[in-house]
Coordinates of C-alpha atoms in Angstrom, one line a residue:
X18 CA -6.5 17.5 -13.9
X19 CA -7.6 14.3 -12.2
X20 CA -8.8 12.8 -15.5
X21 CA -5.6 13.4 -17.5
X22 CA -3.9 10.1 -16.6
X23 CA -4.7 6.4 -16.8
X24 CA -3.4 2.8 -16.7
X25 CA -0.4 3.4 -18.8
X26 CA 0.7 6.7 -17.3
X27 CA 4.1 6.7 -15.7
X28 CA 5.4 8.4 -12.6
X29 CA 7.3 11.0 -14.6
X30 CA 4.2 11.8 -16.7
X31 CA 2.1 12.2 -13.6
X32 CA 4.6 14.5 -12.0
X33 CA 5.5 16.5 -15.1
X34 CA 5.7 20.2 -14.1
X35 CA 5.2 19.4 -10.4
X36 CA 7.8 20.8 -8.0
X37 CA 8.0 19.1 -4.6
X38 CA 10.8 21.3 -3.1
X39 CA 10.4 21.6 0.7
X40 CA 8.2 18.5 0.9
X41 CA 9.1 15.5 3.1
X42 CA 7.9 12.0 2.3
X43 CA 8.2 8.6 4.0
X44 CA 8.0 5.6 1.7
X45 CA 8.2 2.1 3.1
X46 CA 9.7 -0.8 1.2
X47 CA 12.4 0.9 -0.8
X48 CA 14.6 -2.1 -1.4
X49 CA 12.8 -3.4 -4.5
X50 CA 10.1 -2.7 -7.1
X51 CA 7.5 0.0 -6.6
X52 CA 9.1 1.5 -3.5
X53 CA 12.3 2.3 -5.3
X54 CA 10.5 3.9 -8.3
X55 CA 8.1 5.8 -6.0
X56 CA 11.0 7.2 -4.0
X57 CA 13.0 8.0 -7.1
X58 CA 10.2 9.9 -8.8
X59 CA 9.4 12.0 -5.7
X60 CA 13.0 12.8 -5.0
X61 CA 13.7 13.7 -8.6
X62 CA 11.0 16.4 -8.3
X63 CA 12.6 17.9 -5.3
X64 CA 11.1 16.0 -2.3
X65 CA 13.2 14.9 0.6
X66 CA 12.4 11.2 0.8
X67 CA 12.9 9.0 3.9
X68 CA 13.0 5.4 2.6
X69 CA 12.3 2.6 5.1
X70 CA 13.5 -1.0 4.5
X71 CA 14.1 -4.1 6.5
X72 CA 17.5 -4.9 4.8
X73 CA 19.5 -1.7 4.7
X74 CA 22.4 -3.2 2.8
X75 CA 20.1 -4.4 0.1
X76 CA 18.2 -1.1 0.1
X77 CA 21.5 0.9 -0.1
X78 CA 22.5 -0.9 -3.3
X79 CA 19.0 -0.8 -4.8
X80 CA 18.6 3.0 -4.4
X81 CA 21.7 4.3 -6.1
X82 CA 19.5 5.8 -8.9
X83 CA 17.2 7.3 -6.3
X84 CA 20.1 9.2 -4.8
X85 CA 21.4 10.2 -8.2
X86 CA 18.0 11.6 -9.3
X87 CA 17.6 13.3 -6.0
X88 CA 20.8 15.2 -6.5
X89 CA 19.9 16.2 -10.0
X90 CA 16.3 17.2 -9.1
X91 CA 17.2 19.1 -5.9
X92 CA 15.6 16.5 -3.6
X93 CA 17.2 14.3 -0.9
X94 CA 17.1 10.7 0.2
X95 CA 18.0 8.7 3.3
X96 CA 17.3 5.2 4.6
X97 CA 15.9 4.1 7.9
X98 CA 15.5 0.6 9.2
X99 CA 12.0 -0.9 9.4
X100 CA 11.0 -4.5 9.8
X101 CA 7.2 -4.5 9.6
X102 CA 7.1 -8.2 10.8
X103 CA 8.5 -7.1 14.1
X104 CA 6.6 -4.6 16.2
X105 CA 9.7 -3.8 18.2
X106 CA 11.4 -2.6 15.0
X107 CA 8.3 -0.7 13.9
X108 CA 8.1 1.1 17.3
X109 CA 11.9 1.8 17.2
X110 CA 11.5 3.3 13.8
X111 CA 8.6 5.5 14.8
X112 CA 10.3 6.6 18.0
X113 CA 13.4 7.6 16.0
X114 CA 11.3 9.6 13.6
X115 CA 9.4 11.3 16.4
X116 CA 12.6 12.2 18.2
X117 CA 13.7 14.1 15.1
X118 CA 10.4 15.9 15.1
X119 CA 10.6 16.6 11.3
X120 CA 7.2 16.7 9.8
X121 CA 5.9 14.8 6.8
X122 CA 3.7 15.9 3.9
X123 CA 3.2 12.4 2.6
X124 CA 3.4 8.9 3.9
X125 CA 3.3 6.0 1.4
X126 CA 2.8 2.6 3.1
X127 CA 4.2 0.7 0.2
X128 CA 6.0 -2.4 1.6
X129 CA 4.3 -5.7 1.7
X130 CA 4.3 -9.5 1.1
X131 CA 2.1 -11.6 -1.1
X132 CA 0.9 -15.3 -1.0
X133 CA 3.4 -16.4 1.5
X134 CA 3.5 -19.9 3.0
X135 CA 1.6 -20.1 6.3
X136 CA 3.7 -18.5 9.0
X137 CA 3.8 -15.9 11.7
X138 CA 5.5 -12.6 12.4
X139 CA 7.7 -12.1 15.4
X140 CA 4.6 -11.1 17.4
X141 CA 2.6 -14.2 16.5
X142 CA 0.4 -12.7 13.8
X143 CA -0.3 -14.4 10.5
X144 CA 2.5 -13.3 8.2
X145 CA 0.5 -11.3 5.6
X146 CA -2.0 -9.6 8.0
X147 CA 0.8 -8.9 10.4
X148 CA 3.2 -7.4 7.9
X149 CA 1.0 -5.7 5.4
X150 CA -1.6 -4.3 7.9
X151 CA -0.6 -4.4 11.5
X152 CA 3.0 -3.2 11.0
X153 CA 1.8 -0.2 9.0
X154 CA -1.1 0.3 11.4
X155 CA 1.4 0.8 14.3
X156 CA 4.0 2.8 12.3
X157 CA 1.5 5.3 10.8
X158 CA -0.5 5.9 13.9
X159 CA 2.7 6.5 16.0
X160 CA 4.0 9.1 13.5
X161 CA 0.6 10.6 12.8
X162 CA 1.5 13.7 14.9
X163 CA 4.3 14.4 12.4
X164 CA 1.9 14.6 9.5
X165 CA 1.3 18.3 9.0
X166 CA -1.9 20.0 7.7
X167 CA -2.4 19.1 4.1
X168 CA -0.5 15.8 4.5
X169 CA -1.7 12.5 2.9
X170 CA -1.4 8.8 3.7
X171 CA -1.4 6.5 0.7
X172 CA -1.8 2.8 1.6
X173 CA -0.8 0.3 -1.1
X174 CA -3.7 -2.1 -1.4
X175 CA -4.6 -4.3 -4.4
X176 CA -7.4 -5.7 -6.5
X177 CA -6.5 -8.8 -4.4
X178 CA -8.7 -7.4 -1.7
X179 CA -11.5 -9.0 -3.7
X180 CA -10.2 -12.5 -2.7
X181 CA -11.5 -11.9 0.9
X182 CA -12.9 -9.6 3.4
X183 CA -11.1 -9.4 6.7
X184 CA -12.0 -12.0 9.4
X185 CA -12.0 -10.2 12.7
X186 CA -12.9 -13.4 14.6
X187 CA -10.0 -15.4 13.2
X188 CA -7.3 -13.0 11.8
X189 CA -4.5 -15.5 12.4
X190 CA -6.1 -18.6 10.7
X191 CA -6.3 -20.4 14.0
X192 CA -9.7 -22.0 13.1
X193 CA -9.8 -21.4 9.3
X194 CA -7.8 -23.5 6.7
X195 CA -5.0 -21.3 5.4
X196 CA -5.0 -20.2 1.8
X197 CA -2.2 -17.9 0.7
X198 CA -4.5 -15.7 -1.5
X199 CA -7.3 -15.5 1.0
X200 CA -4.7 -14.3 3.6
X201 CA -3.4 -11.8 1.0
X202 CA -7.0 -10.6 0.3
X203 CA -7.7 -10.1 4.0
X204 CA -4.5 -8.0 4.4
X205 CA -5.2 -5.9 1.4
X206 CA -8.8 -5.3 2.4
X207 CA -7.4 -4.2 5.8
X208 CA -5.1 -1.7 4.0
X209 CA -8.1 -0.1 2.4
X210 CA -10.2 -0.1 5.6
X211 CA -7.3 1.4 7.6
X212 CA -7.2 4.3 5.1
X213 CA -10.9 4.8 5.5
X214 CA -10.7 5.0 9.3
X215 CA -7.5 7.1 9.3
X216 CA -9.1 9.6 6.9
X217 CA -12.2 9.8 9.1
X218 CA -10.0 10.5 12.2
X219 CA -7.7 13.1 10.7
X220 CA -9.6 14.9 7.9
X221 CA -10.7 17.7 10.3
X222 CA -7.1 18.7 10.7
X223 CA -6.5 18.6 6.9
X224 CA -4.8 15.2 6.7
X225 CA -6.4 12.8 4.2
X226 CA -5.8 9.1 3.5
X227 CA -6.5 6.8 0.5
X228 CA -5.7 3.3 -0.7
X229 CA -4.3 2.5 -4.2
X230 CA -4.1 -0.5 -6.4
X231 CA -1.0 -0.3 -8.5
X232 CA -2.0 -2.8 -11.1
X233 CA -0.4 -6.0 -12.3
X234 CA 3.4 -5.6 -12.2
X235 CA 6.2 -8.2 -12.2
X236 CA 8.2 -7.4 -9.1
X237 CA 9.7 -9.4 -6.2
X238 CA 6.2 -9.4 -4.6
X239 CA 5.4 -12.6 -6.5
X240 CA 8.5 -14.4 -5.3
X241 CA 6.4 -16.9 -3.2
X242 CA 4.2 -17.9 -6.2
X243 CA 4.9 -20.9 -8.4
X244 CA 5.8 -19.4 -11.9
X245 CA 3.6 -22.0 -13.5
X246 CA 0.7 -20.9 -11.4
X247 CA 1.2 -17.3 -12.4
X248 CA 1.4 -18.4 -16.1
X249 CA -1.8 -20.4 -15.7
X250 CA -3.6 -17.4 -14.2
X251 CA -2.5 -15.1 -17.1
X252 CA -3.6 -17.7 -19.6
X253 CA -7.0 -17.9 -18.1
X254 CA -7.4 -14.2 -18.1
X255 CA -6.3 -14.0 -21.7
X256 CA -8.8 -16.7 -22.6
X257 CA -11.6 -14.7 -21.1
X258 CA -10.4 -11.5 -22.8
X259 CA -10.2 -13.2 -26.2
X260 CA -13.8 -14.5 -25.8
X261 CA -14.8 -10.9 -25.1
X262 CA -12.9 -9.6 -28.1
X263 CA -10.4 -7.8 -25.9
X264 CA -6.6 -7.6 -26.4
X265 CA -4.3 -9.8 -24.3
X266 CA -3.4 -8.7 -20.7
X267 CA -0.2 -6.7 -20.5
X268 CA 1.9 -6.3 -17.4
X269 CA 2.4 -2.7 -16.3
X270 CA 6.0 -1.4 -16.1
X271 CA 7.2 -0.4 -12.6
X272 CA 7.0 3.3 -13.5
X273 CA 3.4 2.7 -14.6
X274 CA 2.7 0.7 -11.4
X275 CA 4.0 3.4 -9.1
X276 CA 2.2 6.2 -10.9
X277 CA -1.1 5.8 -9.0
X278 CA 0.8 6.2 -5.7
X279 CA 2.4 9.5 -6.7
X280 CA -0.8 10.7 -8.4
X281 CA -2.9 10.0 -5.2
X282 CA -0.1 11.4 -3.0
X283 CA 0.6 14.8 -4.7
X284 CA -1.5 15.4 -7.8
X285 CA -5.1 14.4 -7.3
X286 CA -7.4 16.7 -5.3
X287 CA -7.4 15.7 -1.6
X288 CA -11.1 15.8 -1.4
X289 CA -11.5 13.4 -4.3
X290 CA -9.2 10.7 -2.9
X291 CA -9.8 11.0 0.8
X292 CA -11.3 7.7 2.2
X293 CA -11.4 6.2 -1.3
X294 CA -9.8 3.5 -3.4
X295 CA -7.8 4.5 -6.4
X296 CA -6.5 2.6 -9.5
X297 CA -5.0 3.5 -12.8
X298 CA -4.7 7.1 -11.7
X299 CA -8.3 7.7 -10.9
X300 CA -10.8 7.0 -8.1
X301 CA -12.2 3.5 -8.3
X302 CA -15.9 2.7 -8.3
X303 CA -17.7 0.2 -6.1
X304 CA -18.7 -3.1 -7.8
X305 CA -21.7 -4.9 -6.2
X306 CA -20.9 -8.3 -4.6
X307 CA -23.2 -10.1 -7.1
X308 CA -21.2 -8.8 -10.1
X309 CA -18.4 -11.0 -11.2
X310 CA -15.1 -9.2 -11.9
X311 CA -11.9 -10.7 -13.2
X312 CA -8.5 -10.4 -11.6
X313 CA -7.6 -7.5 -13.8
X314 CA -10.9 -5.6 -14.2
X315 CA -11.4 -2.5 -12.2
X316 CA -13.5 -1.9 -9.1
X317 CA -13.6 -2.1 -5.4
X318 CA -15.9 -4.2 -3.2
X319 CA -18.1 -2.3 -0.8
X320 CA -16.9 -4.2 2.3
X321 CA -13.5 -2.6 1.8
X322 CA -14.9 1.0 2.1
X323 CA -17.5 0.5 4.8
X324 CA -16.9 3.0 7.6
X325 CA -18.4 0.8 10.3
X326 CA -16.4 -2.1 9.2
X327 CA -13.3 0.1 9.2
X328 CA -13.9 1.1 12.8
X329 CA -14.4 -2.6 13.8
X330 CA -11.0 -3.4 12.2
X331 CA -9.4 -0.5 13.9
X332 CA -10.6 -1.7 17.4
X333 CA -9.5 -5.3 16.6
X334 CA -6.1 -4.1 15.4
X335 CA -5.6 -2.1 18.6
X336 CA -6.4 -5.2 20.7
X337 CA -3.9 -7.3 18.7
X338 CA -1.0 -4.8 18.9
X339 CA -1.8 -3.7 22.5
X340 CA -1.9 0.0 21.8
X341 CA -4.7 2.5 21.4
X342 CA -4.6 5.3 18.9

């Protein structure tokens, strides 16, 4: 079953024949792109999806199809407010979910930002690390008691983790020159390491965690990038591919991009994906640091899956947010 799908598989293909009636799912970032499609696919197959978004008005308009498919497929959908760049909002969201005491079978930490200008969250963290990692770190750990036996956490990571390992001595670029893609790489490496540490802590009670790379998709995520810069990157990739006798790079569609999230969340064997990095609907392999890999080739760097490194990040994250989990 785990080998049936690949880079071009869509959410509906991955979920063909799967019934999610009675399952409850939390998906963050449902106002655009992958989050909308992830929520739609799961709700269409019978799941009750709680979608979290910073801008509820935008999310309400963006998720009309999610609600329609939920009604048709026997699922359900609702929105909750969550601003990952404000820990007060993160804690309020978690508190509200805990007060309802309704369990989750799957949590998909999908929301994120990429290559932003230098800035800080409301709590003073570098924008990408604070939003992509620390916001989810607090949210997921606070609602962890709601995750029932057999539940899974899926963290949206990226091949962008290969831009940089985390810097636990200078997470906010106070002493390091800021680079948008280095910062993005740090945050995506953190997403993977968080999954590794969370999986280690919760596997004994039957809860597993994994990180996924959705692939190259054109969504709002790239809104901070100069279009000319993006075109130049693709041109360089295609030049390399042509030299190797390979076809040109093709963007994934949004249903193809969201497929790995739902595959890892409900289709793949839990033991296969727990504490691992997944891409193109399969478990990724470690690529040694001395091996050059392109922006679109497969593979995960070893530093992103190192258990001791994951524990160090966990401790540093606790210090930064002022909570122990």
